[in-house]
Amino acid sequence: MSEIDIEAADALPAAALHDEDDRLKSSFVDAVIECVEQGDAEGARALVRPLHPADIADLFELAPQDMRQPIAAAIAELLDGDVLSEMNEWVRDELIDALAPHEVAEIATQLDTDDAVAIIEEMEEEDQRAVLRAMEPDDRAAIEEALSFPEESAGRLMQRDLIAVPEHWTVGDVLDYLRRNEDLTTDFWEIFVVDHKHHPIGTCKLSWVMRTPRKVSISDVMAREQTLIPVDMDQEEVALRFQKYALISAAVVDPAGRLVGMITVDDIVHIIQEEAGEDILKLSGAGDGDINEPILE
Amino acid sequence: MSEIDIEAADALPAAALHDEDDRLKSSFVDAVIECVEQGDAEGARALVRPLHPADIADLFELAPQDMRQPIAAAIAELLDGDVLSEMNEWVRDELIDALAPHEVAEIATQLDTDDAVAIIEEMEEEDQRAVLRAMEPDDRAAIEEALSFPEESAGRLMQRDLIAVPEHWTVGDVLDYLRRNEDLTTDFWEIFVVDHKHHPIGTCKLSWVMRTPRKVSISDVMAREQTLIPVDMDQEEVALRFQKYALISAAVVDPAGRLVGMITVDDIVHIIQEEAGEDILKLSGAGDGDINEPILE
């Protein structure tokens, strides 16, 4: 641990918006609702703008059902894909249903493929088609490919944006490639090394790359032992692999062994919770337990 | 995704040691046992050496109880901390009980603090003291400090080895620091930026550092919005934070707000499963369900 003593600004004060369960305080939710009811959309946005996407999602879950649409209208510009992907699915579907296909398409375009798929796969088939028609061809192709895999399979979970490099590159080549190509993803924790058939032959933690001199070959840094996920593997099985081998990310391969995507542990954490939920459900014989779920009569 | 076509070796063939549930095949376990029974320790080690630590742990869980000690004796040099930390706790405690304190101390020394604590906290107090006495002063101090925090708290989960840098450094300074200091940890996914009081003021994903030119200040790359974990927070609460904010790692702070450790998501995945297990237990009223757990009469 570095113990360097330096001159620096004090730490920012921690936000005092949360209750002891780390949910937004009801007084904050009430303040936003009051702005919306008084037609002060700018005031509502000023309150919501500093929030983490997970907290904006919370705001919708905590607000009364009849206020969710008005809040969404007031803070529309802040309601992006990150917020939707954090949202409880009942609340999210309610909001999505009220949006026009081109609005859903615009939000889905900002997301990683797996998060976009999670939203679109819940829609009626007709609405799905309308949303896909409103997307750019590249984005549409990625979503359509994901939807072609079975539900709850690795193919639905994975994202296509990843960093793959040839094994003859050096650490310096990798750093230059990452710095010079602005359109590469910024969300990755490991680099995959591939052969000329695009088969993954090794995985490299970023910390290893960063601790190694530029002239060293990437193939001397990578781990050859790696856990490859077949694209049709069930998501519960994927979660077990992540747990067993303490994975942060893993390469997904097609039946020919080619690298086609990447799954990261933050998607898996939700699966573990979901699967635990399903197990509990089976044992207890109770309902979903989601307070936002409508009670069917 | 890079689509570069290069000349390269074919991918290594996948190991064919696992059944469809990703556990070691019983034929493999039998082969190891046969070596051990015939006194061929070198043969047993040759079989086990290529395995992932999680699979070596599996081997012990799958072997009959009366064979676990003989296997441990035969492959002792391969039985390190990584293997023990992957092992089912019943099987692990059984093995640990049979080891001398200095052997346990040697294994614990190889581990991250959190994994060493997980092993030592399960021992009888007298055995704990014997193990701690056999450790180097630095390692002992880290373990004793961890044991001073409540069970199932962030202080027990965290590791002390992390990367903290002052905010006036550039990206180039960070890279040079990481390359020149060989004794730094290699297991980190984010870098913490601290002020002169060692308070964390920002967090930096490694991918951001790698995609940024050397001359840029680290304080222009870091995210100032971060989730800080108080050292006395309950582990279930920690797991909820990781899920809600999709964290890969998080800084742990003492009551004065100073950075004292780091928790990573791979430790949290086990907590989520454990907590789900506890919940299922409460609902079903059944036992632990661990096939390795001895049946008490």
Short mmCIF file of C-alpha atoms in Angstrom, two decimals, chain A residues 1-12 18-24 50-55 58 86 160-169 171 174-175 177-191 194-201 205-214 224-225 227 237 239-248 259-261 264-266 268-270 272-273 276 279-281 283-284, chain B residues 1-12 18-24 50-55 58 86 160-169 171 174-175 177-191 194-201 205-214 224-225 227 237 239-248 259-261 264-266 268-270 272-273 276 279-281 283-284:
data_model
loop_
_atom_site.label_atom_id
_atom_site.label_comp_id
_atom_site.label_asym_id
_atom_site.label_seq_id
_atom_site.Cartn_x
_atom_site.Cartn_y
_atom_site.Cartn_z
CA MET A 1 0.00 0.00 0.00
CA SER A 2 1.30 3.43 -0.89
CA GLU A 3 1.71 5.67 2.14
CA ILE A 4 2.82 8.80 0.30
CA ASP A 5 2.09 12.04 2.15
CA ILE A 6 1.04 14.75 -0.27
CA GLU A 7 -0.64 18.12 -0.38
CA ALA A 8 -4.15 17.64 -1.73
CA ALA A 9 -7.73 18.78 -1.46
CA ASP A 10 -9.88 17.17 1.21
CA ALA A 11 -12.13 14.33 0.17
CA LEU A 12 -15.55 15.32 -1.13
CA HIS A 18 -29.44 7.60 1.49
CA ASP A 19 -31.12 5.87 4.40
CA GLU A 20 -29.40 3.11 6.36
CA ASP A 21 -30.46 0.51 3.75
CA ASP A 22 -28.66 2.55 1.05
CA ARG A 23 -31.94 3.50 -0.62
CA LEU A 24 -32.90 7.09 -1.39
CA PRO A 50 -25.94 14.20 -9.48
CA LEU A 51 -27.38 10.72 -8.76
CA HIS A 52 -25.80 7.40 -9.70
CA PRO A 53 -27.88 5.53 -12.34
CA ALA A 54 -28.76 2.89 -9.72
CA ASP A 55 -30.18 5.65 -7.52
CA ASP A 58 -34.43 3.60 -7.13
CA GLU A 86 -30.57 -0.90 -13.09
CA ARG A 160 -19.66 -8.09 -28.31
CA ASP A 161 -17.40 -5.17 -27.45
CA LEU A 162 -14.13 -6.54 -26.13
CA ILE A 163 -10.38 -6.21 -26.64
CA ALA A 164 -8.74 -9.01 -28.65
CA VAL A 165 -5.10 -8.80 -29.77
CA PRO A 166 -2.80 -11.07 -31.79
CA GLU A 167 -0.23 -13.05 -29.83
CA HIS A 168 2.82 -11.58 -31.61
CA TRP A 169 2.10 -8.11 -30.18
CA VAL A 171 2.83 -4.86 -24.29
CA VAL A 174 -1.29 -3.18 -26.88
CA LEU A 175 -0.97 0.17 -25.05
CA TYR A 177 -3.59 0.26 -29.85
CA LEU A 178 -5.75 1.12 -26.83
CA ARG A 179 -4.67 4.78 -26.82
CA ARG A 180 -5.06 5.35 -30.58
CA ASN A 181 -8.46 3.75 -31.16
CA GLU A 182 -11.05 5.95 -29.53
CA ASP A 183 -14.00 3.80 -30.56
CA LEU A 184 -12.86 0.78 -28.52
CA THR A 185 -14.88 -0.15 -25.44
CA THR A 186 -13.74 1.35 -22.13
CA ASP A 187 -15.38 -1.36 -20.03
CA PHE A 188 -13.01 -4.29 -19.90
CA TRP A 189 -10.95 -5.93 -17.18
CA GLU A 190 -8.99 -8.43 -19.23
CA ILE A 191 -7.56 -8.63 -22.74
CA VAL A 194 -6.29 -14.73 -30.23
CA ASP A 195 -4.67 -16.80 -32.96
CA HIS A 196 -5.16 -16.27 -36.71
CA LYS A 197 -8.47 -18.18 -36.60
CA HIS A 198 -9.70 -15.83 -33.86
CA HIS A 199 -9.55 -18.65 -31.31
CA PRO A 200 -8.72 -17.35 -27.81
CA ILE A 201 -5.36 -18.75 -26.70
CA LYS A 205 -5.39 -9.25 -16.59
CA LEU A 206 -4.91 -5.52 -17.15
CA SER A 207 -2.79 -5.32 -13.98
CA TRP A 208 -0.30 -7.74 -15.56
CA VAL A 209 -0.07 -5.63 -18.72
CA MET A 210 0.44 -2.47 -16.68
CA ARG A 211 3.20 -3.97 -14.55
CA THR A 212 5.20 -5.24 -17.54
CA PRO A 213 7.79 -3.31 -19.65
CA ARG A 214 6.62 -2.26 -23.14
CA ARG A 224 -2.84 -19.89 -21.22
CA GLU A 225 -5.14 -21.67 -18.79
CA THR A 227 -12.19 -20.70 -18.82
CA GLU A 237 -23.91 -22.90 -15.47
CA ALA A 239 -22.57 -18.34 -12.97
CA LEU A 240 -21.17 -21.53 -11.42
CA ARG A 241 -18.01 -21.24 -13.55
CA PHE A 242 -17.54 -17.63 -12.47
CA GLN A 243 -17.90 -18.64 -8.81
CA LYS A 244 -15.70 -21.71 -9.01
CA TYR A 245 -12.81 -20.02 -10.80
CA ALA A 246 -13.31 -16.54 -9.25
CA LEU A 247 -13.56 -14.98 -12.73
CA ILE A 248 -13.86 -11.27 -13.46
CA LEU A 259 -14.12 -15.67 -29.83
CA VAL A 260 -17.56 -14.06 -30.25
CA GLY A 261 -18.12 -12.18 -26.99
CA THR A 264 -18.24 -9.85 -17.10
CA VAL A 265 -18.84 -10.63 -13.44
CA ASP A 266 -21.16 -7.66 -12.87
CA ILE A 268 -23.19 -12.63 -13.26
CA VAL A 269 -23.83 -11.16 -9.81
CA HIS A 270 -27.41 -10.50 -10.91
CA ILE A 272 -26.56 -15.56 -8.89
CA GLN A 273 -29.14 -13.48 -7.07
CA ALA A 276 -31.00 -17.95 -5.61
CA ASP A 279 -34.50 -21.57 -5.64
CA ILE A 280 -36.05 -19.77 -2.69
CA LEU A 281 -39.26 -19.46 -4.69
CA LEU A 283 -38.79 -23.90 -1.60
CA SER A 284 -41.22 -21.39 -0.19
CA MET B 1 -13.45 -6.32 -31.57
CA SER B 2 -10.12 -6.85 -33.27
CA GLU B 3 -10.38 -8.99 -36.39
CA ILE B 4 -6.68 -9.12 -37.20
CA ASP B 5 -5.65 -12.18 -39.17
CA ILE B 6 -2.30 -13.47 -37.99
CA GLU B 7 -0.09 -16.51 -38.15
CA ALA B 8 -0.24 -18.25 -34.79
CA ALA B 9 -0.22 -21.60 -33.07
CA ASP B 10 -3.54 -23.40 -32.71
CA ALA B 11 -5.37 -23.05 -29.43
CA LEU B 12 -4.45 -25.58 -26.77
CA HIS B 18 -14.38 -32.67 -16.29
CA ASP B 19 -17.86 -34.15 -16.35
CA GLU B 20 -20.84 -32.15 -17.60
CA ASP B 21 -21.23 -30.46 -14.19
CA ASP B 22 -17.64 -29.16 -14.47
CA ARG B 23 -16.46 -31.42 -11.66
CA LEU B 24 -13.51 -33.78 -11.99
CA PRO B 50 -1.72 -29.27 -14.25
CA LEU B 51 -5.00 -28.73 -12.36
CA HIS B 52 -6.52 -25.37 -11.45
CA PRO B 53 -6.55 -24.82 -7.64
CA ALA B 54 -10.36 -25.08 -7.67
CA ASP B 55 -10.04 -28.52 -9.26
CA ASP B 58 -12.59 -30.68 -5.91
CA GLU B 86 -11.29 -22.99 -2.79
CA ARG B 160 -4.56 -4.78 2.67
CA ASP B 161 -2.58 -5.04 -0.56
CA LEU B 162 -3.86 -2.43 -2.98
CA ILE B 163 -2.61 0.36 -5.24
CA ALA B 164 -3.04 3.90 -3.89
CA VAL B 165 -1.50 6.92 -5.64
CA PRO B 166 -1.45 10.67 -4.92
CA GLU B 167 -3.73 12.84 -7.05
CA HIS B 168 -0.95 15.01 -8.51
CA TRP B 169 0.53 12.03 -10.37
CA VAL B 171 -0.81 8.40 -15.93
CA VAL B 174 1.39 5.51 -12.28
CA LEU B 175 2.72 3.20 -15.02
CA TYR B 177 5.45 3.18 -10.29
CA LEU B 178 3.72 -0.11 -11.16
CA ARG B 179 6.60 -1.30 -13.36
CA ARG B 180 9.40 -0.36 -10.94
CA ASN B 181 8.00 -1.76 -7.70
CA GLU B 182 8.10 -5.51 -7.93
CA ASP B 183 6.66 -6.11 -4.47
CA LEU B 184 3.31 -4.48 -5.28
CA THR B 185 0.25 -6.71 -5.54
CA THR B 186 -0.62 -8.04 -9.01
CA ASP B 187 -4.27 -8.63 -8.17
CA PHE B 188 -6.08 -5.34 -8.60
CA TRP B 189 -8.69 -4.05 -11.01
CA GLU B 190 -8.84 -0.43 -9.97
CA ILE B 191 -6.44 2.16 -8.59
CA VAL B 194 -5.79 9.45 -2.14
CA ASP B 195 -5.22 12.87 -0.61
CA HIS B 196 -2.46 13.75 1.87
CA LYS B 197 -4.52 12.31 4.74
CA HIS B 198 -4.81 9.00 2.85
CA HIS B 199 -8.53 9.61 2.28
CA PRO B 200 -9.72 8.09 -1.03
CA ILE B 201 -10.88 10.88 -3.36
CA LYS B 205 -10.53 1.59 -13.67
CA LEU B 206 -7.34 0.16 -15.16
CA SER B 207 -8.89 0.32 -18.63
CA TRP B 208 -9.19 4.10 -18.27
CA VAL B 209 -5.53 4.42 -17.27
CA MET B 210 -4.45 2.26 -20.21
CA ARG B 211 -6.46 4.24 -22.75
CA THR B 212 -5.07 7.60 -21.63
CA PRO B 213 -1.82 9.32 -22.76
CA ARG B 214 1.03 9.33 -20.20
CA ARG B 224 -14.84 11.13 -8.03
CA GLU B 225 -18.15 9.40 -7.35
CA THR B 227 -18.67 3.70 -3.13
CA GLU B 237 -24.60 -5.08 3.28
CA ALA B 239 -22.64 -7.58 -1.05
CA LEU B 240 -25.75 -5.45 -1.64
CA ARG B 241 -23.56 -2.42 -2.47
CA PHE B 242 -21.54 -4.48 -4.94
CA GLN B 243 -24.74 -5.68 -6.62
CA LYS B 244 -26.45 -2.30 -6.69
CA TYR B 245 -23.52 -0.38 -8.13
CA ALA B 246 -22.08 -3.27 -10.20
CA LEU B 247 -18.71 -2.89 -8.45
CA ILE B 248 -15.55 -4.82 -9.29
CA LEU B 259 -8.13 4.03 3.10
CA VAL B 260 -7.29 0.79 4.96
CA GLY B 261 -8.14 -1.96 2.49
CA THR B 264 -12.93 -7.34 -4.69
CA VAL B 265 -16.01 -8.85 -6.31
CA ASP B 266 -14.62 -12.39 -6.38
CA ILE B 268 -18.37 -11.02 -2.77
CA VAL B 269 -19.66 -13.70 -5.15
CA HIS B 270 -19.12 -16.24 -2.38
CA ILE B 272 -24.00 -13.69 -2.16
CA GLN B 273 -24.13 -17.46 -2.47
CA ALA B 276 -28.70 -17.02 -0.36
CA ASP B 279 -31.96 -17.61 3.43
CA ILE B 280 -32.83 -20.95 1.85
CA LEU B 281 -31.87 -22.65 5.10
CA LEU B 283 -37.07 -21.14 4.63
CA SER B 284 -36.61 -24.87 4.32
#
